[in-house]
Short mmCIF file of C-alpha atoms in Angstrom, two decimals:
data_model
loop_
_atom_site.label_atom_id
_atom_site.label_comp_id
_atom_site.label_asym_id
_atom_site.label_seq_id
_atom_site.Cartn_x
_atom_site.Cartn_y
_atom_site.Cartn_z
CA MET W 1 -0.05 -0.04 0.20
CA MET W 2 2.78 2.37 0.87
CA ALA W 3 4.57 1.40 -2.43
CA PHE W 4 1.33 2.29 -4.43
CA SER W 5 1.32 5.55 -2.74
CA SER W 6 4.83 6.54 -3.57
CA PHE W 7 4.32 5.33 -7.15
CA TRP W 8 1.39 7.73 -7.46
CA LYS W 9 3.14 10.39 -5.73
CA TYR W 10 5.53 10.56 -8.63
CA CYS W 11 3.55 9.54 -11.45
CA ALA W 12 0.61 12.06 -10.74
CA PRO W 13 2.55 15.13 -11.78
CA LEU W 14 3.83 13.33 -15.09
CA SER W 15 0.08 12.44 -16.10
CA LEU W 16 -1.17 15.66 -15.57
CA LEU W 17 1.73 17.19 -17.69
CA LEU W 18 0.85 14.69 -20.42
CA LEU W 19 -2.92 15.48 -20.48
CA LEU W 20 -2.15 19.10 -20.48
CA SER W 21 0.07 18.68 -23.43
CA CYS W 22 -2.48 16.70 -25.33
CA SER W 23 -5.25 19.31 -24.59
CA HIS W 24 -2.91 22.04 -25.80
CA THR W 25 -2.19 20.14 -29.01
CA ALA W 26 -5.97 19.58 -29.53
CA ARG W 27 -6.69 23.17 -29.02
CA GLY W 28 -3.81 24.19 -31.49
CA GLN W 29 -5.30 22.31 -34.36
CA ALA W 30 -7.31 24.70 -36.88
CA VAL W 31 -8.66 24.75 -40.43
CA GLU W 32 -8.98 27.59 -42.96
CA ALA W 33 -11.22 27.81 -46.17
CA GLU W 34 -11.00 30.01 -49.12
CA ASN W 35 -13.97 31.51 -50.97
CA VAL W 36 -14.04 30.78 -54.69
CA THR W 37 -15.67 32.46 -57.63
CA VAL W 38 -15.96 30.75 -61.14
CA LEU W 39 -17.85 30.97 -64.42
CA GLU W 40 -20.76 28.79 -64.97
CA GLY W 41 -19.42 25.74 -66.96
CA GLY W 42 -15.89 26.16 -65.45
CA SER W 43 -13.92 24.46 -62.75
CA ALA W 44 -13.73 25.33 -59.15
CA HIS W 45 -10.87 24.42 -56.76
CA ILE W 46 -12.16 24.35 -53.17
CA SER W 47 -9.15 24.21 -50.48
CA CYS W 48 -8.97 23.73 -46.65
CA ARG W 49 -5.85 24.69 -45.20
CA LEU W 50 -4.86 22.87 -41.84
CA GLN W 51 -2.76 23.93 -39.08
CA ASN W 52 -1.11 21.82 -36.28
CA TYR W 53 -2.97 18.63 -37.84
CA ASP W 54 -2.46 15.44 -35.87
CA GLY W 55 -4.07 13.09 -38.30
CA SER W 56 -7.67 13.86 -36.92
CA ILE W 57 -10.63 13.26 -39.23
CA VAL W 58 -11.22 15.84 -41.92
CA VAL W 59 -14.83 15.82 -43.66
CA ILE W 60 -15.94 18.09 -46.69
CA GLN W 61 -19.72 18.70 -47.15
CA ASN W 62 -21.64 20.32 -49.94
CA PRO W 63 -24.14 23.23 -49.22
CA ARG W 64 -26.77 20.56 -48.58
CA ARG W 65 -24.60 19.13 -45.80
CA GLN W 66 -23.94 15.93 -47.73
CA THR W 67 -20.59 14.44 -47.00
CA LEU W 68 -18.38 14.64 -50.15
CA PHE W 69 -15.11 13.06 -48.78
CA PHE W 70 -14.34 11.40 -45.42
CA ASN W 71 -10.47 11.75 -44.86
CA GLY W 72 -9.82 11.62 -48.58
CA THR W 73 -12.43 8.76 -49.44
CA ARG W 74 -15.43 9.58 -51.49
CA ALA W 75 -18.73 9.52 -49.77
CA LEU W 76 -20.88 10.98 -52.46
CA LYS W 77 -21.19 9.52 -55.99
CA ASP W 78 -20.73 12.50 -58.10
CA ASP W 79 -17.93 12.31 -60.40
CA ARG W 80 -17.64 15.96 -60.95
CA PHE W 81 -15.74 16.11 -57.55
CA GLN W 82 -12.46 14.98 -57.36
CA MET W 83 -9.88 14.97 -54.38
CA VAL W 84 -6.64 16.28 -55.95
CA LEU W 85 -4.82 16.86 -52.71
CA PHE W 86 -4.72 15.45 -49.22
CA SER W 87 -1.70 16.60 -46.96
CA PRO W 88 -1.35 17.67 -43.38
CA GLN W 89 -1.10 21.20 -44.52
CA LEU W 90 -3.84 21.33 -47.41
CA VAL W 91 -6.83 19.44 -48.55
CA ARG W 92 -8.20 20.30 -51.87
CA ILE W 93 -11.02 19.09 -54.32
CA THR W 94 -12.00 20.07 -57.76
CA LEU W 95 -15.52 20.53 -59.17
CA THR W 96 -15.84 20.52 -62.76
CA ASN W 97 -18.66 21.66 -65.11
CA VAL W 98 -20.10 24.01 -62.19
CA SER W 99 -23.68 25.28 -62.41
CA VAL W 100 -25.54 27.67 -60.41
CA SER W 101 -27.06 24.75 -58.38
CA ASP W 102 -23.53 24.30 -57.01
CA GLU W 103 -23.32 27.56 -55.56
CA GLY W 104 -23.11 27.81 -51.75
CA GLY W 105 -20.93 27.13 -48.64
CA TYR W 106 -18.80 24.14 -48.70
CA PHE W 107 -17.75 22.99 -45.12
CA CYS W 108 -14.20 21.94 -44.19
CA GLN W 109 -14.53 20.18 -40.55
CA LEU W 110 -11.86 18.72 -38.46
CA TYR W 111 -13.12 16.23 -35.98
CA THR W 112 -11.04 16.36 -32.71
CA ASP W 113 -12.16 16.64 -29.13
CA ASP W 114 -13.60 19.88 -30.25
CA THR W 115 -14.99 20.12 -33.71
CA HIS W 116 -13.28 22.89 -35.92
CA HIS W 117 -14.98 23.91 -39.28
CA GLN W 118 -14.84 26.79 -41.81
CA VAL W 119 -16.93 27.43 -44.81
CA ALA W 120 -15.58 27.97 -48.36
CA THR W 121 -18.11 29.87 -50.27
CA LEU W 122 -18.49 29.15 -53.89
CA SER W 123 -20.14 31.81 -56.11
CA VAL W 124 -20.97 31.07 -59.81
CA VAL W 125 -21.01 33.95 -62.45
CA VAL W 126 -23.33 33.46 -65.47
CA LEU W 127 -22.36 35.33 -68.51
CA PRO W 128 -25.05 36.67 -70.63
CA GLU W 129 -25.68 35.01 -74.05
CA VAL W 130 -25.97 36.91 -77.41
CA PRO W 131 -29.32 38.94 -76.62
CA ILE W 132 -32.60 38.00 -78.50
CA VAL W 133 -34.82 40.50 -80.57
CA GLU W 134 -38.54 40.23 -80.19
CA VAL W 135 -40.79 42.05 -82.52
CA LYS W 136 -43.84 43.31 -80.60
CA THR W 137 -45.66 44.97 -83.30
CA GLU W 138 -45.34 44.68 -87.27
CA ALA W 139 -43.56 47.79 -88.92
CA VAL W 140 -45.82 49.47 -91.36
CA GLU W 141 -45.13 52.64 -93.46
CA GLY W 142 -46.31 55.65 -91.42
CA GLY W 143 -46.73 53.73 -88.14
CA SER W 144 -44.33 52.66 -85.39
CA VAL W 145 -42.40 49.46 -84.34
CA GLU W 146 -41.78 48.01 -80.94
CA LEU W 147 -38.83 46.03 -80.47
CA THR W 148 -37.64 44.17 -77.14
CA CYS W 149 -34.27 43.07 -76.59
CA VAL W 150 -33.98 40.12 -74.13
CA SER W 151 -30.98 38.50 -72.20
CA PRO W 152 -32.61 35.51 -70.71
CA ARG W 153 -30.36 34.73 -67.88
CA SER W 154 -27.21 36.25 -66.33
CA LYS W 155 -25.62 36.54 -62.98
CA PRO W 156 -25.09 39.55 -61.89
CA PRO W 157 -27.68 41.13 -64.24
CA ALA W 158 -26.39 42.14 -67.72
CA THR W 159 -26.81 45.66 -69.07
CA LEU W 160 -28.60 46.00 -72.35
CA ARG W 161 -28.89 49.10 -74.66
CA TRP W 162 -30.07 49.77 -78.25
CA VAL W 163 -27.94 51.53 -80.84
CA ARG W 164 -28.51 52.77 -84.33
CA ASP W 165 -25.96 54.79 -86.23
CA ARG W 166 -23.62 54.71 -83.21
CA ARG W 167 -26.37 56.52 -81.01
CA GLU W 168 -28.22 54.89 -78.17
CA ILE W 169 -31.94 54.58 -78.38
CA PRO W 170 -33.73 55.24 -74.79
CA GLY W 171 -35.97 52.15 -73.86
CA VAL W 172 -37.69 50.79 -70.96
CA ILE W 173 -35.79 48.36 -69.00
CA SER W 174 -37.24 45.54 -66.69
CA GLN W 175 -35.78 42.57 -64.88
CA GLN W 176 -37.08 39.43 -63.55
CA GLU W 177 -35.44 36.84 -61.32
CA ASN W 178 -35.30 33.16 -62.45
CA GLY W 179 -34.15 31.34 -59.49
CA LYS W 180 -30.42 32.35 -59.03
CA THR W 181 -30.23 34.17 -62.46
CA VAL W 182 -31.75 37.34 -63.73
CA SER W 183 -33.72 38.01 -66.99
CA VAL W 184 -33.25 41.54 -68.29
CA SER W 185 -35.15 43.18 -71.09
CA ASN W 186 -35.16 46.44 -72.93
CA THR W 187 -38.16 47.72 -75.08
CA ILE W 188 -38.16 50.45 -77.70
CA ARG W 189 -40.79 52.11 -79.80
CA ILE W 190 -39.71 54.00 -82.96
CA PRO W 191 -41.65 55.57 -85.86
CA VAL W 192 -40.93 53.92 -89.31
CA GLU W 193 -41.09 55.06 -93.02
CA ARG W 194 -40.43 53.46 -96.31
CA LYS W 195 -36.94 54.79 -96.16
CA ASP W 196 -36.19 52.96 -92.80
CA ASN W 197 -36.56 49.66 -94.44
CA GLY W 198 -33.37 47.65 -94.09
CA ALA W 199 -32.05 50.20 -91.47
CA ALA W 200 -29.42 48.50 -89.05
CA LEU W 201 -29.99 48.27 -85.31
CA SER W 202 -28.14 46.58 -82.71
CA CYS W 203 -28.75 45.34 -79.19
CA GLU W 204 -25.64 45.38 -76.81
CA ALA W 205 -25.33 43.21 -73.81
CA SER W 206 -22.49 44.25 -71.33
CA HIS W 207 -21.33 42.30 -68.15
CA PRO W 208 -18.45 42.87 -65.51
CA ALA W 209 -17.16 39.16 -66.35
CA LEU W 210 -16.87 40.08 -70.10
CA VAL W 211 -14.07 42.56 -69.22
CA GLY W 212 -14.95 45.33 -71.71
CA GLN W 213 -16.46 43.00 -74.34
CA LYS W 214 -20.04 42.99 -75.39
CA ARG W 215 -22.40 40.45 -76.71
CA VAL W 216 -24.27 41.97 -79.81
CA ARG W 217 -27.32 41.09 -81.67
CA HIS W 218 -27.79 42.73 -84.96
CA TYR W 219 -31.31 43.54 -86.43
CA SER W 220 -32.47 45.01 -89.63
CA LEU W 221 -35.84 46.93 -89.80
CA ASP W 222 -38.51 45.13 -91.97
CA VAL W 223 -40.90 47.88 -92.85
CA HIS W 224 -43.91 46.89 -94.90
CA PHE W 225 -45.31 49.34 -97.57
CA ALA W 226 -47.49 49.57 -100.71
CA PRO W 227 -45.85 48.77 -104.11
CA THR W 228 -44.70 51.46 -106.70
CA VAL W 229 -44.70 50.77 -110.30
CA LYS W 230 -42.78 52.34 -113.28
CA ILE W 231 -42.53 51.23 -116.81
CA ILE W 232 -39.09 51.91 -118.47
CA PRO W 233 -39.60 52.49 -122.11
CA PRO W 234 -37.02 52.20 -124.80
CA GLN W 235 -34.94 55.11 -126.07
CA GLY W 236 -35.66 56.63 -129.62
CA ILE W 237 -38.31 56.35 -132.16
CA LEU W 238 -40.39 53.26 -132.95
CA ARG W 239 -41.21 52.39 -136.58
CA GLU W 240 -42.95 49.65 -138.31
CA GLY W 241 -40.99 46.40 -138.02
CA ASP W 242 -39.06 47.21 -135.05
CA SER W 243 -39.25 45.37 -131.73
CA LEU W 244 -40.42 46.78 -128.35
CA SER W 245 -39.50 45.63 -124.81
CA LEU W 246 -41.27 47.24 -121.78
CA THR W 247 -39.69 46.76 -118.43
CA CYS W 248 -41.82 47.15 -115.53
CA SER W 249 -39.81 48.28 -112.36
CA VAL W 250 -41.76 47.21 -109.18
CA THR W 251 -40.85 48.03 -105.58
CA GLY W 252 -42.94 47.13 -102.25
CA ASN W 253 -42.35 45.16 -99.15
CA PRO W 254 -43.47 42.42 -99.48
CA LEU W 255 -42.37 42.46 -103.32
CA PRO W 256 -45.32 41.57 -105.40
CA ARG W 257 -44.87 38.52 -107.07
CA ASP W 258 -47.90 38.71 -109.61
CA ILE W 259 -47.14 41.45 -112.28
CA GLN W 260 -49.98 41.90 -114.70
CA TRP W 261 -49.65 43.29 -118.25
CA THR W 262 -52.99 44.46 -120.21
CA ARG W 263 -53.90 46.85 -123.01
CA VAL W 264 -56.63 49.36 -122.21
CA ASN W 265 -59.99 48.59 -123.93
CA ASP W 266 -58.16 45.94 -125.93
CA THR W 267 -56.46 42.64 -125.73
CA LEU W 268 -52.71 42.24 -125.92
CA PRO W 269 -51.26 41.68 -129.28
CA GLU W 270 -50.92 38.01 -130.52
CA ARG W 271 -47.07 38.09 -130.71
CA ALA W 272 -46.67 39.77 -127.44
CA GLU W 273 -44.67 37.84 -124.78
CA LYS W 274 -44.92 38.19 -121.12
CA THR W 275 -41.74 37.16 -119.17
CA GLY W 276 -42.12 38.23 -115.54
CA ASN W 277 -41.96 42.06 -115.54
CA ILE W 278 -40.94 42.49 -119.24
CA LEU W 279 -43.33 42.73 -122.17
CA HIS W 280 -41.90 42.14 -125.61
CA MET W 281 -43.38 42.77 -128.82
CA SER W 282 -41.65 42.07 -132.29
CA ARG W 283 -42.45 43.51 -135.74
CA LEU W 284 -44.48 46.40 -134.60
CA SER W 285 -47.36 47.73 -136.73
CA GLN W 286 -50.03 50.23 -136.23
CA SER W 287 -52.23 47.36 -134.91
CA HIS W 288 -49.94 47.42 -131.74
CA ASN W 289 -50.85 51.05 -131.09
CA GLY W 290 -52.56 51.54 -127.74
CA THR W 291 -52.28 52.14 -124.13
CA TYR W 292 -50.43 49.51 -122.13
CA LEU W 293 -50.93 48.84 -118.54
CA CYS W 294 -48.58 47.33 -115.89
CA GLN W 295 -50.19 46.50 -112.38
CA ALA W 296 -48.94 45.06 -109.19
CA HIS W 297 -50.21 44.70 -105.52
CA ASN W 298 -49.57 43.28 -102.22
CA ASN W 299 -51.31 43.40 -98.84
CA TYR W 300 -50.70 47.05 -98.43
CA GLY W 301 -51.83 48.57 -101.67
CA ARG W 302 -51.66 48.50 -105.39
CA ALA W 303 -50.15 50.60 -107.98
CA ALA W 304 -50.06 50.91 -111.87
CA ASP W 305 -48.31 52.62 -114.60
CA HIS W 306 -49.36 53.37 -118.42
CA TYR W 307 -47.34 53.61 -121.73
CA THR W 308 -49.01 54.89 -124.91
CA LEU W 309 -47.40 53.48 -127.84
CA LEU W 310 -47.82 55.18 -131.24
CA VAL W 311 -45.73 53.37 -134.06
CA TYR W 312 -44.34 55.52 -136.91
CA VAL W 313 -45.80 54.71 -140.37
CA SER W 314 -43.02 53.59 -142.86
CA VAL W 315 -42.56 56.05 -145.69
CA SER W 316 -42.11 54.35 -149.09
CA PRO W 317 -39.01 55.66 -151.16
CA THR W 318 -41.23 56.58 -154.13
CA SER W 319 -43.36 58.76 -152.05
CA HIS W 320 -43.12 62.36 -152.36
CA PRO W 321 -40.87 63.66 -149.37
CA ALA W 322 -42.90 66.64 -148.76
CA ILE W 323 -46.15 65.17 -148.07
CA ALA W 324 -45.01 62.75 -145.43
CA GLN W 325 -46.06 63.98 -142.10
CA PRO W 326 -44.66 62.10 -139.24
CA THR W 327 -47.26 60.97 -136.51
CA PRO W 328 -46.74 62.42 -133.12
CA PRO W 329 -44.01 60.33 -131.15
CA SER W 330 -44.96 57.74 -128.59
CA PHE W 331 -45.51 58.97 -125.17
CA ARG W 332 -46.06 57.88 -121.70
CA PHE W 333 -48.66 58.97 -119.05
CA SER W 334 -49.76 57.64 -115.83
CA LYS W 335 -53.11 57.88 -114.00
CA GLU W 336 -53.67 57.30 -110.12
CA TYR W 337 -56.52 54.93 -109.44
CA GLU W 338 -58.82 55.34 -106.74
CA ASP W 339 -57.15 52.91 -104.55
CA PRO W 340 -55.57 55.11 -101.84
CA GLY W 341 -52.65 52.74 -101.49
CA ALA W 342 -51.68 53.21 -105.22
CA VAL W 343 -48.46 54.94 -105.83
CA VAL W 344 -48.12 55.87 -109.62
CA GLU W 345 -45.28 57.77 -111.18
CA THR W 346 -46.16 60.75 -113.43
CA HIS W 347 -44.63 60.96 -116.88
CA SER W 348 -44.40 63.81 -119.63
CA ALA W 349 -47.35 63.82 -122.17
CA VAL W 350 -48.01 65.56 -125.73
CA PRO W 351 -48.77 69.13 -125.22
CA TYR W 352 -52.48 69.24 -126.28
CA ALA W 353 -53.17 72.19 -123.96
CA VAL W 354 -50.76 74.40 -126.23
CA ILE W 355 -52.59 73.34 -129.48
CA GLY W 356 -55.88 74.04 -128.01
CA GLY W 357 -54.94 77.57 -126.81
CA ILE W 358 -53.60 78.39 -130.30
CA LEU W 359 -57.03 77.13 -131.88
CA ALA W 360 -59.01 79.08 -129.15
CA LEU W 361 -57.07 82.30 -130.09
CA LEU W 362 -57.72 81.80 -133.95
CA VAL W 363 -61.44 81.41 -133.37
CA PHE W 364 -61.49 84.42 -131.09
CA THR W 365 -59.72 86.55 -133.81
CA ILE W 366 -62.09 85.29 -136.61
CA ILE W 367 -65.18 86.25 -134.54
CA CYS W 368 -63.68 89.74 -133.76
CA VAL W 369 -63.07 90.32 -137.60
CA LEU W 370 -66.74 89.30 -138.43
CA ILE W 371 -68.07 91.69 -135.70
CA VAL W 372 -65.97 94.61 -136.93
CA THR W 373 -66.93 93.79 -140.46
CA ILE W 374 -70.96 93.53 -139.72
CA TRP W 375 -70.66 96.87 -137.60
CA CYS W 376 -69.06 98.73 -140.45
CA SER W 377 -71.64 97.47 -143.02
CA VAL W 378 -74.42 98.52 -141.04
CA ARG W 379 -72.91 102.00 -140.54
CA GLN W 380 -72.65 102.61 -144.31
CA LYS W 381 -76.22 101.46 -144.98
CA GLY W 382 -77.64 103.80 -142.56
CA SER W 383 -75.83 106.72 -144.26
CA TYR W 384 -77.21 106.18 -147.78
CA LEU W 385 -80.61 105.90 -146.56
CA THR W 386 -80.39 109.27 -144.74
CA HIS W 387 -79.22 111.15 -147.85
CA GLU W 388 -81.90 109.55 -150.03
CA ALA W 389 -84.76 110.84 -147.72
CA SER W 390 -83.22 114.47 -147.93
CA GLY W 391 -83.45 114.19 -151.79
CA LEU W 392 -86.97 113.35 -151.67
CA ASP W 393 -88.06 116.34 -149.33
CA GLU W 394 -86.50 118.67 -152.08
CA HIS W 395 -88.32 117.17 -154.74
CA GLY W 396 -91.67 117.44 -152.92
CA GLU W 397 -91.34 121.06 -152.59
CA VAL W 398 -90.81 121.62 -156.28
CA GLN W 399 -93.88 119.60 -157.04
CA GLU W 400 -96.10 121.49 -154.76
CA ALA W 401 -94.94 124.74 -156.26
CA PHE W 402 -95.57 123.70 -159.68
CA LEU W 403 -99.04 122.54 -158.96
CA ASN W 404 -100.25 125.58 -156.88
CA GLY W 405 -98.65 128.02 -159.50
CA ASN W 406 -97.02 131.35 -158.92
CA ASP W 407 -97.81 135.11 -159.70
CA ALA W 408 -96.38 136.59 -162.85
CA SER W 409 -94.87 139.23 -160.39
CA GLN W 410 -92.81 136.42 -158.44
CA GLY W 411 -90.94 135.80 -161.91
CA LYS W 412 -90.11 132.52 -163.35
CA LYS W 413 -88.12 130.01 -161.21
CA GLU W 414 -86.41 126.99 -162.34
CA TYR W 415 -86.24 123.84 -160.22
CA LEU W 416 -83.80 121.26 -161.06
CA LEU W 417 -85.04 117.92 -160.30
#
């Protein structure tokens, strides 16, 4: 009994020293975790740094507190996670093909007498894709068009802007959260005319992770408008035996596909050939004379143009050169239809107004000459009748004197009748 008491007397201080030493060692162990930011689809390296590691159990868990690795041994069947390093100073795992669902805190735990843990926060950045352009309203000449540029998902939210001719077009911006990502849209409304058809616009998406670069979607305005029609005639004078090709130039959006050739108040000549927008006639004669009409239409209106053909008559070599009077040259004119959507080009015509003015002036001159002639004739006739009546008065006085007689004392008077 005394022997045991002596043994404890010497061993108790040593045991207490060993216990304090072990406790100090346990308290000296620590773990540190590092936060990680990675692009979606990339690879993330999650590291846990150990201090004074003595071989205790190390556990790594995902944000859902599922154990991924237990002392370097895989615990969760997810091949995207790989243990790449396990040492007394550093434990590192790699996560490939990262998605936003992997975002969160990863726990590095060191199991000793006291549990030590640190959280490594994984942040996932989602880059915007090339934006999408949505047409809210159809672009029609004289109206307006509403366009929306959409970036379906990004994290943090992308910045969108519309640009035309290097100038920004102000729009209405809205955002909508879709889980951990954000959808951004920018809507503009602009007036459009025919000249705006094909105008280039672009929607630009910028993002902090793009480092100054932009994702751009180009868009061309598609403005619908009624057609226009213009007949392009040949140059020079058309004579009997010549050939004629009339080209009907048509514009419009959508472009009219059905182009109609007709002759006003008559049918097309037998030898006339229609090939698309071209009307061809060979061996012209006076039977080809007439007004030819080209018509086209689409959903937004119709248009037409006229061409009047007058063929010169061929002069025989034996004919007298002085009596050959050329017929008026062929000319073109156009007429606008009652359809409000029609757009018709106006062309020059024969100056019939000038000829009519000359004829009217000639008729007016003839009438004036007739009036003056009649007036002079009436004046001369009135003067003749006046002198004739005066002579009759004098003759009456002579006859009266002769019948009544006169005294001898009055003497003899002669009257000249």
